[in-house]
Amino acid sequence: MATADEQIRVSDRVKRILDRHRAEGESYNDVLERVLDQETGGDFDDGFGRWSDDEADRVREQREAAKEERKARMRRRSSEGEDADA
């Protein structure tokens, strides 16, 4: 962590908000960088590895369910087409 080159003034309200977002051992500069990165989107690979195992499992399950639903829909459409040809 680098030393501060400048100081900025913030209102009490802004400081309270920063305090709520601040993790243990995190400087105000760290908080501001993190929040600003979230707002601007950050670099492409900044978000990789941020999901918990539970979140990642939930997303995988939803994707698998959607994939199965697409397959079932295609099978229904295929069989409907075969019925019309008969």
Tab-separated table of C-alpha atoms in Angstrom:
chain	number	residue	atom	x	y	z
A	1	MET	CA	0.000	0.000	0.000
A	2	ALA	CA	1.478	3.349	-1.052
A	3	THR	CA	1.485	6.445	1.100
A	4	ALA	CA	-1.097	9.129	0.397
A	5	ASP	CA	0.029	11.949	-1.828
A	6	GLU	CA	-3.061	14.065	-1.287
A	7	GLN	CA	-5.973	14.345	1.068
A	8	ILE	CA	-9.590	14.874	0.147
A	9	ARG	CA	-12.433	16.111	2.304
A	10	VAL	CA	-15.660	14.173	2.458
A	11	SER	CA	-18.877	14.829	4.311
A	12	ASP	CA	-19.794	12.863	7.426
A	13	ARG	CA	-22.468	11.084	5.385
A	14	VAL	CA	-19.949	9.954	2.735
A	15	LYS	CA	-17.537	8.805	5.446
A	16	ARG	CA	-20.301	6.715	7.061
A	17	ILE	CA	-21.064	5.118	3.691
A	18	LEU	CA	-17.375	4.359	3.145
A	19	ASP	CA	-17.167	2.887	6.640
A	20	ARG	CA	-20.059	0.522	5.832
A	21	HIS	CA	-18.278	-0.668	2.684
A	22	ARG	CA	-14.902	-0.970	4.342
A	23	ALA	CA	-13.542	-4.429	5.137
A	24	GLU	CA	-11.309	-5.084	8.128
A	25	GLY	CA	-7.818	-3.720	7.479
A	26	GLU	CA	-8.924	-1.937	4.314
A	27	SER	CA	-7.911	1.692	3.800
A	28	TYR	CA	-10.317	4.330	2.540
A	29	ASN	CA	-8.302	4.377	-0.666
A	30	ASP	CA	-8.850	0.610	-1.038
A	31	VAL	CA	-12.591	1.075	-0.553
A	32	LEU	CA	-12.749	3.852	-3.123
A	33	GLU	CA	-10.753	1.870	-5.681
A	34	ARG	CA	-12.976	-1.186	-5.203
A	35	VAL	CA	-16.222	0.780	-5.425
A	36	LEU	CA	-15.039	2.738	-8.456
A	37	ASP	CA	-13.926	-0.464	-10.191
A	38	GLN	CA	-17.378	-1.962	-9.604
A	39	GLU	CA	-19.047	1.098	-11.063
A	40	THR	CA	-16.841	1.263	-14.157
A	41	GLY	CA	-16.799	-2.481	-14.690
A	42	GLY	CA	-13.071	-2.859	-14.072
A	43	ASP	CA	-10.863	-5.023	-16.231
A	44	PHE	CA	-12.263	-8.047	-18.053
A	45	ASP	CA	-10.797	-10.615	-15.671
A	46	ASP	CA	-11.406	-8.715	-12.420
A	47	GLY	CA	-14.587	-10.676	-11.677
A	48	PHE	CA	-13.233	-14.186	-12.140
A	49	GLY	CA	-13.233	-16.223	-8.950
A	50	ARG	CA	-15.579	-13.919	-7.040
A	51	TRP	CA	-18.538	-16.260	-6.768
A	52	SER	CA	-18.844	-18.455	-3.753
A	53	ASP	CA	-19.056	-22.200	-4.358
A	54	ASP	CA	-22.797	-22.075	-3.603
A	55	GLU	CA	-23.376	-19.293	-6.139
A	56	ALA	CA	-21.343	-21.083	-8.800
A	57	ASP	CA	-23.233	-24.348	-8.145
A	58	ARG	CA	-26.574	-22.547	-8.387
A	59	VAL	CA	-25.627	-20.994	-11.736
A	60	ARG	CA	-24.366	-24.344	-13.059
A	61	GLU	CA	-27.630	-26.025	-12.036
A	62	GLN	CA	-29.711	-23.298	-13.692
A	63	ARG	CA	-27.678	-23.550	-16.889
A	64	GLU	CA	-28.046	-27.343	-16.927
A	65	ALA	CA	-31.819	-27.077	-16.352
A	66	ALA	CA	-32.121	-24.530	-19.177
A	67	LYS	CA	-30.087	-26.816	-21.461
A	68	GLU	CA	-32.357	-29.767	-20.679
A	69	GLU	CA	-35.454	-27.634	-21.300
A	70	ARG	CA	-34.083	-26.563	-24.697
A	71	LYS	CA	-33.431	-30.199	-25.613
A	72	ALA	CA	-36.946	-31.207	-24.544
A	73	ARG	CA	-38.462	-28.334	-26.530
A	74	MET	CA	-36.500	-29.387	-29.629
A	75	ARG	CA	-37.646	-33.013	-29.188
A	76	ARG	CA	-41.288	-31.841	-28.910
A	77	ARG	CA	-40.958	-29.707	-32.021
A	78	SER	CA	-39.274	-32.534	-33.886
A	79	SER	CA	-42.014	-35.012	-32.975
A	80	GLU	CA	-44.722	-32.464	-33.892
A	81	GLY	CA	-43.101	-32.107	-37.317
A	82	GLU	CA	-43.025	-35.889	-37.781
A	83	ASP	CA	-46.734	-36.110	-36.888
A	84	ALA	CA	-47.581	-33.482	-39.509
A	85	ASP	CA	-45.614	-35.393	-42.178
A	86	ALA	CA	-47.480	-38.669	-41.503
